[in-house]
PDB file of C-alpha atoms in Angstrom:
ATOM      1  CA  GLY Y   1       0.000   0.000   0.000  1.00  0.00           C
ATOM      2  CA  ILE Y   2       0.844   3.662  -0.137  1.00  0.00           C
ATOM      3  CA  GLN Y   3       3.402   4.909   2.373  1.00  0.00           C
ATOM      4  CA  VAL Y   4       3.096   8.390   3.862  1.00  0.00           C
ATOM      5  CA  GLU Y   5       5.968  10.073   5.668  1.00  0.00           C
ATOM      6  CA  GLN Y   6       5.684  13.359   7.510  1.00  0.00           C
ATOM      7  CA  SER Y   7       8.471  15.571   8.739  1.00  0.00           C
ATOM      8  CA  PRO Y   8       9.456  16.848  11.149  1.00  0.00           C
ATOM      9  CA  PRO Y   9       7.836  14.643  13.787  1.00  0.00           C
ATOM     10  CA  ASP Y  10       8.019  17.450  16.348  1.00  0.00           C
ATOM     11  CA  LEU Y  11       8.287  21.199  15.979  1.00  0.00           C
ATOM     12  CA  ILE Y  12       8.529  23.866  18.671  1.00  0.00           C
ATOM     13  CA  LEU Y  13       8.030  27.512  17.709  1.00  0.00           C
ATOM     14  CA  GLN Y  14       7.701  30.891  19.310  1.00  0.00           C
ATOM     15  CA  GLU Y  15       4.493  32.737  18.604  1.00  0.00           C
ATOM     16  CA  GLY Y  16       4.816  34.732  15.402  1.00  0.00           C
ATOM     17  CA  ALA Y  17       7.247  32.356  13.710  1.00  0.00           C
ATOM     18  CA  ASN Y  18       6.638  30.643  10.384  1.00  0.00           C
ATOM     19  CA  SER Y  19       6.876  26.917   9.713  1.00  0.00           C
ATOM     20  CA  THR Y  20       6.765  24.356   6.932  1.00  0.00           C
ATOM     21  CA  LEU Y  21       5.503  20.804   7.350  1.00  0.00           C
ATOM     22  CA  ARG Y  22       6.272  18.202   4.713  1.00  0.00           C
ATOM     23  CA  CYS Y  23       4.443  15.104   3.511  1.00  0.00           C
ATOM     24  CA  ASN Y  24       5.997  12.552   1.136  1.00  0.00           C
ATOM     25  CA  PHE Y  25       3.954   9.759  -0.390  1.00  0.00           C
ATOM     26  CA  SER Y  26       5.052   6.687  -2.280  1.00  0.00           C
ATOM     27  CA  ASP Y  27       2.542   6.425  -5.139  1.00  0.00           C
ATOM     28  CA  SER Y  28       0.129   8.468  -7.216  1.00  0.00           C
ATOM     29  CA  VAL Y  29      -2.961   9.585  -5.324  1.00  0.00           C
ATOM     30  CA  ASN Y  30      -6.442  10.838  -6.106  1.00  0.00           C
ATOM     31  CA  ASN Y  31      -6.817  12.809  -2.927  1.00  0.00           C
ATOM     32  CA  LEU Y  32      -4.542  14.466  -0.393  1.00  0.00           C
ATOM     33  CA  GLN Y  33      -5.766  16.205   2.708  1.00  0.00           C
ATOM     34  CA  TRP Y  34      -4.166  18.047   5.594  1.00  0.00           C
ATOM     35  CA  PHE Y  35      -5.854  17.798   8.992  1.00  0.00           C
ATOM     36  CA  HIS Y  36      -5.363  19.415  12.372  1.00  0.00           C
ATOM     37  CA  GLN Y  37      -6.365  17.262  15.304  1.00  0.00           C
ATOM     38  CA  ASN Y  38      -7.873  19.343  18.080  1.00  0.00           C
ATOM     39  CA  PRO Y  39      -7.402  18.552  21.790  1.00  0.00           C
ATOM     40  CA  TRP Y  40     -10.689  16.635  21.809  1.00  0.00           C
ATOM     41  CA  GLY Y  41      -9.536  14.329  19.026  1.00  0.00           C
ATOM     42  CA  GLN Y  42     -11.532  15.634  16.103  1.00  0.00           C
ATOM     43  CA  LEU Y  43      -9.735  15.852  12.772  1.00  0.00           C
ATOM     44  CA  ILE Y  44     -10.339  19.274  11.308  1.00  0.00           C
ATOM     45  CA  ASN Y  45      -9.962  19.405   7.545  1.00  0.00           C
ATOM     46  CA  LEU Y  46      -7.518  22.145   6.590  1.00  0.00           C
ATOM     47  CA  PHE Y  47      -7.041  21.491   2.892  1.00  0.00           C
ATOM     48  CA  TYR Y  48      -8.227  19.115   0.208  1.00  0.00           C
ATOM     49  CA  ILE Y  49      -5.298  19.459  -2.175  1.00  0.00           C
ATOM     50  CA  PRO Y  50      -4.481  16.597  -4.575  1.00  0.00           C
ATOM     51  CA  SER Y  51      -2.456  19.078  -6.628  1.00  0.00           C
ATOM     52  CA  GLY Y  52      -1.675  22.775  -6.847  1.00  0.00           C
ATOM     53  CA  THR Y  53      -1.658  25.492  -4.216  1.00  0.00           C
ATOM     54  CA  LYS Y  54      -4.345  26.766  -1.868  1.00  0.00           C
ATOM     55  CA  GLN Y  55      -4.422  29.407   0.830  1.00  0.00           C
ATOM     56  CA  ASN Y  56      -6.708  29.951   3.770  1.00  0.00           C
ATOM     57  CA  GLY Y  57      -5.740  32.860   5.973  1.00  0.00           C
ATOM     58  CA  ARG Y  58      -2.367  32.209   7.598  1.00  0.00           C
ATOM     59  CA  LEU Y  59      -2.256  28.676   6.232  1.00  0.00           C
ATOM     60  CA  SER Y  60      -1.359  27.580   2.757  1.00  0.00           C
ATOM     61  CA  ALA Y  61      -0.560  24.269   1.107  1.00  0.00           C
ATOM     62  CA  THR Y  62       1.137  23.076  -2.030  1.00  0.00           C
ATOM     63  CA  THR Y  63       1.060  19.611  -3.550  1.00  0.00           C
ATOM     64  CA  VAL Y  64       3.430  18.578  -6.328  1.00  0.00           C
ATOM     65  CA  ALA Y  65       1.784  15.344  -7.392  1.00  0.00           C
ATOM     66  CA  THR Y  66       4.429  14.455  -9.995  1.00  0.00           C
ATOM     67  CA  GLU Y  67       7.111  14.540  -7.293  1.00  0.00           C
ATOM     68  CA  ARG Y  68       4.868  12.980  -4.634  1.00  0.00           C
ATOM     69  CA  TYR Y  69       5.075  15.536  -1.895  1.00  0.00           C
ATOM     70  CA  SER Y  70       2.976  18.195  -0.214  1.00  0.00           C
ATOM     71  CA  LEU Y  71       3.891  21.126   2.011  1.00  0.00           C
ATOM     72  CA  LEU Y  72       1.807  22.906   4.635  1.00  0.00           C
ATOM     73  CA  TYR Y  73       2.882  26.437   5.498  1.00  0.00           C
ATOM     74  CA  ILE Y  74       1.856  28.152   8.715  1.00  0.00           C
ATOM     75  CA  SER Y  75       2.710  31.825   8.941  1.00  0.00           C
ATOM     76  CA  SER Y  76       2.685  34.076  12.016  1.00  0.00           C
ATOM     77  CA  SER Y  77       1.936  31.084  14.227  1.00  0.00           C
ATOM     78  CA  GLN Y  78      -0.361  31.435  17.230  1.00  0.00           C
ATOM     79  CA  THR Y  79      -0.658  29.311  20.357  1.00  0.00           C
ATOM     80  CA  THR Y  80      -3.979  28.031  19.039  1.00  0.00           C
ATOM     81  CA  ASP Y  81      -2.116  26.449  16.125  1.00  0.00           C
ATOM     82  CA  SER Y  82      -0.633  23.912  18.529  1.00  0.00           C
ATOM     83  CA  GLY Y  83      -1.603  20.306  18.025  1.00  0.00           C
ATOM     84  CA  VAL Y  84      -0.964  17.437  15.657  1.00  0.00           C
ATOM     85  CA  TYR Y  85      -1.047  17.947  11.903  1.00  0.00           C
ATOM     86  CA  PHE Y  86      -1.752  14.956   9.717  1.00  0.00           C
ATOM     87  CA  CYS Y  87      -1.323  14.406   6.025  1.00  0.00           C
ATOM     88  CA  ALA Y  88      -3.540  11.719   4.507  1.00  0.00           C
ATOM     89  CA  VAL Y  89      -3.771  10.330   0.979  1.00  0.00           C
ATOM     90  CA  ASP Y  90      -6.320   8.282  -0.926  1.00  0.00           C
ATOM     91  CA  GLY Y  91      -4.962   6.044  -3.660  1.00  0.00           C
ATOM     92  CA  SER Y  92      -8.360   5.192  -5.223  1.00  0.00           C
ATOM     93  CA  ASN Y  93      -9.232   2.294  -2.936  1.00  0.00           C
ATOM     94  CA  TYR Y  94     -11.746   4.220  -0.846  1.00  0.00           C
ATOM     95  CA  LYS Y  95      -9.502   4.753   2.160  1.00  0.00           C
ATOM     96  CA  LEU Y  96      -7.190   7.363   3.578  1.00  0.00           C
ATOM     97  CA  THR Y  97      -3.663   6.416   4.570  1.00  0.00           C
ATOM     98  CA  PHE Y  98      -2.296   8.721   7.243  1.00  0.00           C
ATOM     99  CA  GLY Y  99       1.189   9.790   8.109  1.00  0.00           C
ATOM    100  CA  LYS Y 100       2.332   9.670  11.719  1.00  0.00           C
ATOM    101  CA  GLY Y 101       1.762  13.392  12.091  1.00  0.00           C
ATOM    102  CA  THR Y 102       3.751  16.451  13.154  1.00  0.00           C
ATOM    103  CA  LEU Y 103       3.306  17.607  16.736  1.00  0.00           C
ATOM    104  CA  LEU Y 104       3.463  21.407  16.680  1.00  0.00           C
ATOM    105  CA  THR Y 105       3.925  23.362  19.883  1.00  0.00           C
ATOM    106  CA  VAL Y 106       3.680  27.148  19.718  1.00  0.00           C
ATOM    107  CA  ASN Y 107       4.922  28.899  22.818  1.00  0.00           C
ATOM    108  CA  PRO Y 108       3.754  32.417  23.820  1.00  0.00           C
TER     109      PRO Y 108
ATOM    110  CA  LYS J   1     -25.195  22.073   7.422  1.00  0.00           C
ATOM    111  CA  ALA J   2     -24.771  19.458  10.112  1.00  0.00           C
ATOM    112  CA  GLY J   3     -21.442  17.690  10.267  1.00  0.00           C
ATOM    113  CA  VAL J   4     -20.653  14.031  10.825  1.00  0.00           C
ATOM    114  CA  THR J   5     -22.274  12.886  14.064  1.00  0.00           C
ATOM    115  CA  GLN J   6     -20.835  10.069  16.134  1.00  0.00           C
ATOM    116  CA  THR J   7     -22.447   8.570  19.187  1.00  0.00           C
ATOM    117  CA  PRO J   8     -21.668   7.985  21.944  1.00  0.00           C
ATOM    118  CA  ARG J   9     -18.726  10.290  22.612  1.00  0.00           C
ATOM    119  CA  TYR J  10     -17.309   8.152  25.409  1.00  0.00           C
ATOM    120  CA  LEU J  11     -17.689   4.524  26.385  1.00  0.00           C
ATOM    121  CA  ILE J  12     -16.255   2.328  29.098  1.00  0.00           C
ATOM    122  CA  LYS J  13     -16.636  -1.415  28.584  1.00  0.00           C
ATOM    123  CA  THR J  14     -15.331  -4.552  30.217  1.00  0.00           C
ATOM    124  CA  ARG J  15     -13.187  -7.142  28.499  1.00  0.00           C
ATOM    125  CA  GLY J  16     -15.303  -9.717  26.710  1.00  0.00           C
ATOM    126  CA  GLN J  17     -18.254  -7.394  26.151  1.00  0.00           C
ATOM    127  CA  GLN J  18     -19.312  -6.085  22.797  1.00  0.00           C
ATOM    128  CA  VAL J  19     -19.905  -2.512  21.681  1.00  0.00           C
ATOM    129  CA  THR J  20     -21.748  -0.735  18.871  1.00  0.00           C
ATOM    130  CA  LEU J  21     -20.773   2.714  17.659  1.00  0.00           C
ATOM    131  CA  SER J  22     -22.912   4.892  15.410  1.00  0.00           C
ATOM    132  CA  CYS J  23     -22.111   7.405  12.684  1.00  0.00           C
ATOM    133  CA  SER J  24     -24.473   9.710  10.804  1.00  0.00           C
ATOM    134  CA  PRO J  25     -22.845  11.238   7.704  1.00  0.00           C
ATOM    135  CA  ILE J  26     -23.253  14.698   6.267  1.00  0.00           C
ATOM    136  CA  SER J  27     -26.468  14.925   4.295  1.00  0.00           C
ATOM    137  CA  GLY J  28     -25.791  13.824   0.728  1.00  0.00           C
ATOM    138  CA  HIS J  29     -22.612  11.938   1.592  1.00  0.00           C
ATOM    139  CA  ARG J  30     -23.073   8.280   0.744  1.00  0.00           C
ATOM    140  CA  SER J  31     -19.646   6.930   1.662  1.00  0.00           C
ATOM    141  CA  VAL J  32     -18.828   6.258   5.309  1.00  0.00           C
ATOM    142  CA  SER J  33     -15.487   4.998   6.553  1.00  0.00           C
ATOM    143  CA  TRP J  34     -14.138   4.133   9.979  1.00  0.00           C
ATOM    144  CA  TYR J  35     -10.687   4.595  11.513  1.00  0.00           C
ATOM    145  CA  GLN J  36      -9.039   3.554  14.758  1.00  0.00           C
ATOM    146  CA  GLN J  37      -6.498   5.807  16.446  1.00  0.00           C
ATOM    147  CA  THR J  38      -4.122   4.525  19.126  1.00  0.00           C
ATOM    148  CA  PRO J  39      -0.892   6.030  20.442  1.00  0.00           C
ATOM    149  CA  GLY J  40       1.115   3.057  19.211  1.00  0.00           C
ATOM    150  CA  GLN J  41      -0.375   2.445  15.767  1.00  0.00           C
ATOM    151  CA  GLY J  42      -1.604   5.895  14.807  1.00  0.00           C
ATOM    152  CA  LEU J  43      -4.618   6.249  12.525  1.00  0.00           C
ATOM    153  CA  GLN J  44      -5.589   3.001  10.842  1.00  0.00           C
ATOM    154  CA  PHE J  45      -8.356   2.293   8.352  1.00  0.00           C
ATOM    155  CA  LEU J  46     -11.044  -0.150   9.474  1.00  0.00           C
ATOM    156  CA  PHE J  47     -13.589  -0.282   6.622  1.00  0.00           C
ATOM    157  CA  GLU J  48     -15.566   1.758   4.111  1.00  0.00           C
ATOM    158  CA  TYR J  49     -19.196   1.479   3.034  1.00  0.00           C
ATOM    159  CA  PHE J  50     -21.109   2.830   0.057  1.00  0.00           C
ATOM    160  CA  SER J  51     -24.713   1.977  -0.796  1.00  0.00           C
ATOM    161  CA  GLU J  52     -24.807  -0.539   2.051  1.00  0.00           C
ATOM    162  CA  THR J  53     -21.839  -2.438   0.593  1.00  0.00           C
ATOM    163  CA  GLN J  54     -18.423  -2.781   2.146  1.00  0.00           C
ATOM    164  CA  ARG J  55     -15.925  -1.776  -0.523  1.00  0.00           C
ATOM    165  CA  ASN J  56     -12.706  -2.045   1.451  1.00  0.00           C
ATOM    166  CA  LYS J  57     -11.587  -3.469   4.763  1.00  0.00           C
ATOM    167  CA  GLY J  58      -8.446  -2.858   6.747  1.00  0.00           C
ATOM    168  CA  ASN J  59      -6.253  -5.390   8.477  1.00  0.00           C
ATOM    169  CA  PHE J  60      -8.317  -5.984  11.597  1.00  0.00           C
ATOM    170  CA  PRO J  61      -9.639  -9.232  13.092  1.00  0.00           C
ATOM    171  CA  GLY J  62     -13.142 -10.450  12.392  1.00  0.00           C
ATOM    172  CA  ARG J  63     -14.279  -9.126  15.778  1.00  0.00           C
ATOM    173  CA  PHE J  64     -14.536  -5.769  14.046  1.00  0.00           C
ATOM    174  CA  SER J  65     -17.548  -5.474  11.785  1.00  0.00           C
ATOM    175  CA  GLY J  66     -19.746  -2.793  10.363  1.00  0.00           C
ATOM    176  CA  ARG J  67     -22.770  -2.072   8.293  1.00  0.00           C
ATOM    177  CA  GLN J  68     -24.459   0.763   6.491  1.00  0.00           C
ATOM    178  CA  PHE J  69     -28.158   1.450   6.310  1.00  0.00           C
ATOM    179  CA  SER J  70     -30.207   2.715   3.386  1.00  0.00           C
ATOM    180  CA  ASN J  71     -30.090   6.270   4.785  1.00  0.00           C
ATOM    181  CA  SER J  72     -26.237   6.056   4.731  1.00  0.00           C
ATOM    182  CA  ARG J  73     -25.951   5.937   8.522  1.00  0.00           C
ATOM    183  CA  SER J  74     -23.366   3.417   9.635  1.00  0.00           C
ATOM    184  CA  GLU J  75     -22.600   1.348  12.681  1.00  0.00           C
ATOM    185  CA  MET J  76     -19.518  -0.542  13.693  1.00  0.00           C
ATOM    186  CA  ASN J  77     -19.432  -3.365  16.166  1.00  0.00           C
ATOM    187  CA  VAL J  78     -16.590  -4.832  18.149  1.00  0.00           C
ATOM    188  CA  SER J  79     -17.261  -8.157  19.807  1.00  0.00           C
ATOM    189  CA  THR J  80     -15.332  -9.850  22.608  1.00  0.00           C
ATOM    190  CA  LEU J  81     -13.538  -6.670  23.556  1.00  0.00           C
ATOM    191  CA  GLU J  82      -9.860  -6.767  24.430  1.00  0.00           C
ATOM    192  CA  LEU J  83      -7.799  -4.220  26.351  1.00  0.00           C
ATOM    193  CA  GLY J  84      -6.014  -3.355  23.101  1.00  0.00           C
ATOM    194  CA  ASP J  85      -9.275  -2.190  21.561  1.00  0.00           C
ATOM    195  CA  SER J  86      -9.133   0.907  23.730  1.00  0.00           C
ATOM    196  CA  ALA J  87      -8.858   3.693  21.191  1.00  0.00           C
ATOM    197  CA  LEU J  88     -10.431   6.702  19.573  1.00  0.00           C
ATOM    198  CA  TYR J  89     -12.748   5.536  16.798  1.00  0.00           C
ATOM    199  CA  LEU J  90     -13.318   8.088  14.054  1.00  0.00           C
ATOM    200  CA  CYS J  91     -15.904   8.061  11.327  1.00  0.00           C
ATOM    201  CA  ALA J  92     -15.614   9.982   8.057  1.00  0.00           C
ATOM    202  CA  SER J  93     -18.094  10.685   5.307  1.00  0.00           C
ATOM    203  CA  SER J  94     -17.589  11.843   1.740  1.00  0.00           C
ATOM    204  CA  LEU J  95     -19.181  12.292  -1.624  1.00  0.00           C
ATOM    205  CA  VAL J  96     -18.527   9.583  -4.164  1.00  0.00           C
ATOM    206  CA  PRO J  97     -15.931  10.207  -5.517  1.00  0.00           C
ATOM    207  CA  PRO J  98     -14.607  12.424  -2.695  1.00  0.00           C
ATOM    208  CA  VAL J  99     -13.975  15.467  -4.850  1.00  0.00           C
ATOM    209  CA  GLY J 100     -14.146  19.021  -3.601  1.00  0.00           C
ATOM    210  CA  GLY J 101     -13.952  18.714   0.147  1.00  0.00           C
ATOM    211  CA  GLY J 102     -12.668  15.177   0.479  1.00  0.00           C
ATOM    212  CA  TYR J 103     -13.395  13.326   3.694  1.00  0.00           C
ATOM    213  CA  THR J 104     -15.028  15.000   6.715  1.00  0.00           C
ATOM    214  CA  PHE J 105     -14.542  13.469  10.149  1.00  0.00           C
ATOM    215  CA  GLY J 106     -16.776  13.304  13.174  1.00  0.00           C
ATOM    216  CA  SER J 107     -15.707  14.054  16.732  1.00  0.00           C
ATOM    217  CA  GLY J 108     -15.017  10.410  17.460  1.00  0.00           C
ATOM    218  CA  THR J 109     -15.958   7.872  20.098  1.00  0.00           C
ATOM    219  CA  ARG J 110     -13.393   7.285  22.794  1.00  0.00           C
ATOM    220  CA  LEU J 111     -13.621   3.648  23.905  1.00  0.00           C
ATOM    221  CA  THR J 112     -11.944   2.438  27.063  1.00  0.00           C
ATOM    222  CA  VAL J 113     -11.835  -1.290  27.754  1.00  0.00           C
ATOM    223  CA  VAL J 114     -11.151  -2.258  31.370  1.00  0.00           C
TER     224      VAL J 114
END
């Protein structure tokens, strides 16, 4: 099956700093999503981005499908950005395969 | 519009018991899938249903089963619970194919087996 690798596994920032999270995947995909898991466990959908670039406020994402990677950019980070960020891909077999996540801690 | 609704939010069960979890998808979403999250194994796919048919199943023992009803609501059942079944169980719904927004997740059911 498809392998998904996320880096870095942990990231500690000061409020106001920028960061880049990376997701590599091993095969072509129909769907790629970035999620933020809140403290209560819910996966909040940040981006549906099988290819191209999207922006939503301080967050943006880019997927280069031909090179099998995606990047999530967080600018001017806030303490509320803390949590685990997951990349997940769907290789056309009706399931998402998740990476192990990046634990982001933003300190005030 | 209403999101994906999972019930109950929390459950405590004893080893050997069985449990049923429920998931109501977003209106218009006909695909429902289930995932298990544990600290050791991360997020793992359990199964996916569309039009009351299971289209894919993850690598879990037969104690884990599910079904989907004609209104797209889904249930999963775990029989003969083991301590290792303690986990957060997440349900997702999507359009078929999952274009546009992709998969949307519910708040999850946190199961503790004692």
